[in-house]
PDB file of C-alpha atoms in Angstrom:
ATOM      1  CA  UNK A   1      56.818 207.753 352.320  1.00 59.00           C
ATOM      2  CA  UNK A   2      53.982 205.822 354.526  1.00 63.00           C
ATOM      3  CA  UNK A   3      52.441 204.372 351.298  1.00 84.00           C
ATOM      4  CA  UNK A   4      52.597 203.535 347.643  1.00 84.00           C
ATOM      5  CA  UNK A   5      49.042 203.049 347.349  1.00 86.00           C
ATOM      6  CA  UNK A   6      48.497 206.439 347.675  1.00 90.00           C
ATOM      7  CA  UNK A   7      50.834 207.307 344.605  1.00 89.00           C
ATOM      8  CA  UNK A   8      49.342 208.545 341.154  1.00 88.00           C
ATOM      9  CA  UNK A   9      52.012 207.684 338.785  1.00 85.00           C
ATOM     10  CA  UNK A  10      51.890 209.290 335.722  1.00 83.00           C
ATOM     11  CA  UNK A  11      53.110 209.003 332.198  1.00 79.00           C
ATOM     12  CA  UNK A  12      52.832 210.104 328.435  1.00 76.00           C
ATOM     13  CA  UNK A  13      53.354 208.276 325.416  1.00 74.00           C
ATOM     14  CA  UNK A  14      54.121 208.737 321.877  1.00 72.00           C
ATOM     15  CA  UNK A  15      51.042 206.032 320.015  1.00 72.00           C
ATOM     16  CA  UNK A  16      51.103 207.348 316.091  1.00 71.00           C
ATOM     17  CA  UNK A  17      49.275 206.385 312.636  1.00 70.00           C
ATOM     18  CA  UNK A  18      51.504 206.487 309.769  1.00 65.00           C
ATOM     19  CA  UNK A  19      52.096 210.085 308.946  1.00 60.00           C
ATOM     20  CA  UNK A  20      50.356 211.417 311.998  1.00 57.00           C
ATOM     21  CA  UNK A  21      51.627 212.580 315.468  1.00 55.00           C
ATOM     22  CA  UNK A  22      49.283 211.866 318.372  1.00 52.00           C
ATOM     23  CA  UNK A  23      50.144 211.390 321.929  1.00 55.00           C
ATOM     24  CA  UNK A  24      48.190 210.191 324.476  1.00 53.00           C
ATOM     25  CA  UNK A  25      48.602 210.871 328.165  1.00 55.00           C
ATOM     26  CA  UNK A  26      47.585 208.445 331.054  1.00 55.00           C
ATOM     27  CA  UNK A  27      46.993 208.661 334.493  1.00 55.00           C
ATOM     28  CA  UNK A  28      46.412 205.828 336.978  1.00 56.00           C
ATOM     29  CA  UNK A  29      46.015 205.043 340.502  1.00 54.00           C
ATOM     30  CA  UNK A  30      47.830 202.073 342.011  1.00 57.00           C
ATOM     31  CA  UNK A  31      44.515 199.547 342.458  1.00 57.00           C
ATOM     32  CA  UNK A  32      42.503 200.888 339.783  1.00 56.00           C
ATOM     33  CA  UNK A  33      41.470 200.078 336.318  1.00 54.00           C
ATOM     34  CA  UNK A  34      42.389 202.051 333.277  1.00 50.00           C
ATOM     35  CA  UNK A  35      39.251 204.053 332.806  1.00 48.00           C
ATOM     36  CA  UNK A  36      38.412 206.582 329.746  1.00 49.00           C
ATOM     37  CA  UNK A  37      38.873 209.435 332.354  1.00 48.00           C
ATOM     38  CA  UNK A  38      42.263 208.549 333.042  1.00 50.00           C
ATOM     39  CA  UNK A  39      43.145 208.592 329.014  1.00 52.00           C
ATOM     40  CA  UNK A  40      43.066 212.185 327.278  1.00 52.00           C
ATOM     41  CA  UNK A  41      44.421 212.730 323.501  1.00 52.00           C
ATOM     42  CA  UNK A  42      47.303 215.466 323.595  1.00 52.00           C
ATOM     43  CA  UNK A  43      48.146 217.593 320.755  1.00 47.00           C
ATOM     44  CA  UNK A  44      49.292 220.682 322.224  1.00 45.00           C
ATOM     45  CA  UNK A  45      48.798 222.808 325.802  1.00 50.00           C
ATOM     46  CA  UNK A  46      50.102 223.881 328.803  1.00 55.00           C
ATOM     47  CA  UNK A  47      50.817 221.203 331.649  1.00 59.00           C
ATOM     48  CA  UNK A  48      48.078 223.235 333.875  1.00 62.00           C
ATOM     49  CA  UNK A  49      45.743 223.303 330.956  1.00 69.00           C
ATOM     50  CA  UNK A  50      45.799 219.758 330.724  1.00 71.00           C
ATOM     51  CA  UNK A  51      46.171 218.853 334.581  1.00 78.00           C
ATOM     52  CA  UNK A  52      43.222 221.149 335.546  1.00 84.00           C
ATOM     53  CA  UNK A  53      40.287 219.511 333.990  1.00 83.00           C
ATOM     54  CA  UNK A  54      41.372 215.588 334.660  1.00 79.00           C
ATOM     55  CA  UNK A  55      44.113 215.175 337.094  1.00 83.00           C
ATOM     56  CA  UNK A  56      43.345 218.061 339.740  1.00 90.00           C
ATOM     57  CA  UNK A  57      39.412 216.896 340.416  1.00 89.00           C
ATOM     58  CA  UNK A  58      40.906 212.986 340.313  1.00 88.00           C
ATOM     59  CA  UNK A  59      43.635 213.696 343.512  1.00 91.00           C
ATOM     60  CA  UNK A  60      41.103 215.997 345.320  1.00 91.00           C
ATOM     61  CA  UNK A  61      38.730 213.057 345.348  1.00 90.00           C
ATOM     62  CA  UNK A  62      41.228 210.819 346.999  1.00 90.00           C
ATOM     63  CA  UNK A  63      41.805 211.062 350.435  1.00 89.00           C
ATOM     64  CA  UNK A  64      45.503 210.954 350.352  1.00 90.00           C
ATOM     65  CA  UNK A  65      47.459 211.181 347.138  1.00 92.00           C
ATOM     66  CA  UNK A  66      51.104 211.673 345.879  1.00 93.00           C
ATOM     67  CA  UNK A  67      51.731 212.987 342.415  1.00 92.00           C
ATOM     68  CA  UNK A  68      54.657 211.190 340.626  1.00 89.00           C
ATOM     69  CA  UNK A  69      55.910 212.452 336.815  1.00 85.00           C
ATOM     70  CA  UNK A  70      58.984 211.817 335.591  1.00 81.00           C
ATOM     71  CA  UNK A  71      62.140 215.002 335.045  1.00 79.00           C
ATOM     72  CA  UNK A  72      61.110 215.539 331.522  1.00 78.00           C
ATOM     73  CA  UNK A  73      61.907 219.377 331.391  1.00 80.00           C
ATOM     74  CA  UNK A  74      57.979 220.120 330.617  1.00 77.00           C
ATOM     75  CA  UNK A  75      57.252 218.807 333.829  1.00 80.00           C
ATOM     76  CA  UNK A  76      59.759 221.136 335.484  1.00 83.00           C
ATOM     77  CA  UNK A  77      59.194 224.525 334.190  1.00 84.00           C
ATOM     78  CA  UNK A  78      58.542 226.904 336.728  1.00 88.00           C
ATOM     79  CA  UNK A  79      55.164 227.309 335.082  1.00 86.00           C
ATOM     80  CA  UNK A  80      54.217 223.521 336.278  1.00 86.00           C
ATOM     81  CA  UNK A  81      55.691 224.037 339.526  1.00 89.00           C
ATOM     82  CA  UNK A  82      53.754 226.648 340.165  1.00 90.00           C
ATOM     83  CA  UNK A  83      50.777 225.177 339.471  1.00 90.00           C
ATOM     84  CA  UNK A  84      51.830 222.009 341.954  1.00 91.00           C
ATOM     85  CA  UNK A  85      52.379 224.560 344.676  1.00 93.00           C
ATOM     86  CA  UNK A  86      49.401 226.433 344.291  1.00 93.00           C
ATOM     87  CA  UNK A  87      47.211 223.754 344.145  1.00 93.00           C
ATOM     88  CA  UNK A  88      49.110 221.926 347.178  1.00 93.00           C
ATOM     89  CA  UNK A  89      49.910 218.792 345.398  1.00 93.00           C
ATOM     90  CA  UNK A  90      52.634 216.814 347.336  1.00 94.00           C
ATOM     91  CA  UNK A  91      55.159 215.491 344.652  1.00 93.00           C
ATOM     92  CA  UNK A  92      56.732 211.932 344.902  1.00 90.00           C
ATOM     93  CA  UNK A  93      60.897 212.715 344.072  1.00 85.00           C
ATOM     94  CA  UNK A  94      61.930 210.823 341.398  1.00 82.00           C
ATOM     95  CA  UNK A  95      65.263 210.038 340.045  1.00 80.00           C
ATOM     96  CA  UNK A  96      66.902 211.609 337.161  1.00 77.00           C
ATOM     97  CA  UNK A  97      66.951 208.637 334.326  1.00 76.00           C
ATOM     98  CA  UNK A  98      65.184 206.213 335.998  1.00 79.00           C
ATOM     99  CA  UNK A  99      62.003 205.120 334.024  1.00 70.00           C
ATOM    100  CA  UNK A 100      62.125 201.738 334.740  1.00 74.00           C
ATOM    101  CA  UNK A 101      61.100 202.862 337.950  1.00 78.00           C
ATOM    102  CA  UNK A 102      57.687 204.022 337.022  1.00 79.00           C
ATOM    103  CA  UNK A 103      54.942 200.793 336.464  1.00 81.00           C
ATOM    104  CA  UNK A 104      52.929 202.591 333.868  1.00 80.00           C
ATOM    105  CA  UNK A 105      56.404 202.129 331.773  1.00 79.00           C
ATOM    106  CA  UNK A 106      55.688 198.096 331.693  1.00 81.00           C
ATOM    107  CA  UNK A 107      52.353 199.203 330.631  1.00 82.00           C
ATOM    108  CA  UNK A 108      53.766 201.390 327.573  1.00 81.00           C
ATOM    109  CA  UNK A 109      55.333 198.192 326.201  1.00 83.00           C
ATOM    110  CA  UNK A 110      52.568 195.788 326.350  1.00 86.00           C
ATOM    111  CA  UNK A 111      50.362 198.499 324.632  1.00 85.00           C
ATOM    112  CA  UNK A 112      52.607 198.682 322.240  1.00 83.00           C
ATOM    113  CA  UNK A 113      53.735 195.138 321.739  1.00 87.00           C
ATOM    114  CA  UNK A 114      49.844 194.175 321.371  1.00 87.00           C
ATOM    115  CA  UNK A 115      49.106 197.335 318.485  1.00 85.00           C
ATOM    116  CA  UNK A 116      52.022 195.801 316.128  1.00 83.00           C
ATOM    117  CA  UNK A 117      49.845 192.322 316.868  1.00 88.00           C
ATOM    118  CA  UNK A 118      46.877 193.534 315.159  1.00 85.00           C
ATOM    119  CA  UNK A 119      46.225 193.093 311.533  1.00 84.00           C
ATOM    120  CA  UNK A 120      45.585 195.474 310.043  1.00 85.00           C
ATOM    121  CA  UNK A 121      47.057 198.195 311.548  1.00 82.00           C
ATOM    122  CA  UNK A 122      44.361 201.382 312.195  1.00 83.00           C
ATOM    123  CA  UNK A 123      43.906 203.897 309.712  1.00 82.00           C
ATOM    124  CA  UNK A 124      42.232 206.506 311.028  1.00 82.00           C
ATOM    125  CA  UNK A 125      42.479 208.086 314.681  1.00 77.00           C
ATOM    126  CA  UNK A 126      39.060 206.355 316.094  1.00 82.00           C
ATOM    127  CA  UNK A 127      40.844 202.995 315.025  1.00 85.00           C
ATOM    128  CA  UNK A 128      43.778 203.661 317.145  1.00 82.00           C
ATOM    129  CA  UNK A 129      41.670 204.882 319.823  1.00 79.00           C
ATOM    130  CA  UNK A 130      39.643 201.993 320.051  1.00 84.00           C
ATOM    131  CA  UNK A 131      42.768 199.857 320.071  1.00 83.00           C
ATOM    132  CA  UNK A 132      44.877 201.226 322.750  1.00 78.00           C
TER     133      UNK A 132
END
């Protein structure tokens, strides 16, 4: 690979209220700030349904960009794949069982050190949205 700057590492991870289950997916450009468009609330879909609207018009803007997702077996199903190939989205390999690879995974644990930080904890979604 010529350069990691042109990487879009990607991740997902699990943020919950008490008694609710939320996820929130992030995408993020080596360089770049953590903007609204990069954060999208996940409940349930389709990898394509969710790729299409945010990630797809985000690497088409850029001149050069490799996607990079972890081996989690949504990310491989032939459906996903597909949708990779079609749109011609180079793929950065990645190692099976190596997170600590991935930046963004530094990232997850600050976020999540700093939420158990603040008193009181959120009670509704919007709270928790604000937070993160």
């Amino acid at each position: 690979m010529a350069d990691w700057n042109e990487v879009v590492f990607s991740d997902e991870s699990r943020i919950c209220l008490p008694h609710h289950d939320g996820r929130i997916r992030v995408w993020g450009h080596r360089g770049e700030r953590m903007l609204n468009s990069f954060v999208m609330h996940l409940h349930t879909g389709s990898a394509p349904g969710i790729m299409e609207p945010v990630v797809l018009p985000y690497l088409q803007g850029l001149v050069t960009a490799i996607f990079q997702q972890d081996n989690a077996r949504s990310h491989m199903a032939r459906i996903v794949q597909r949708f990779f190939f079609n749109h011609q989205i180079e793929l950065l390999h990645w190692p099976a069982r190596s997170p600590n690879l991935s930046p963004i995974e530094n990232m997850w644990s600050m976020v999540a050190q700093r939420l158990t930080q603040i008193t009181p904890p959120a009670a509704t979604p919007d709270q928790l949205w604000q937070r993160v």
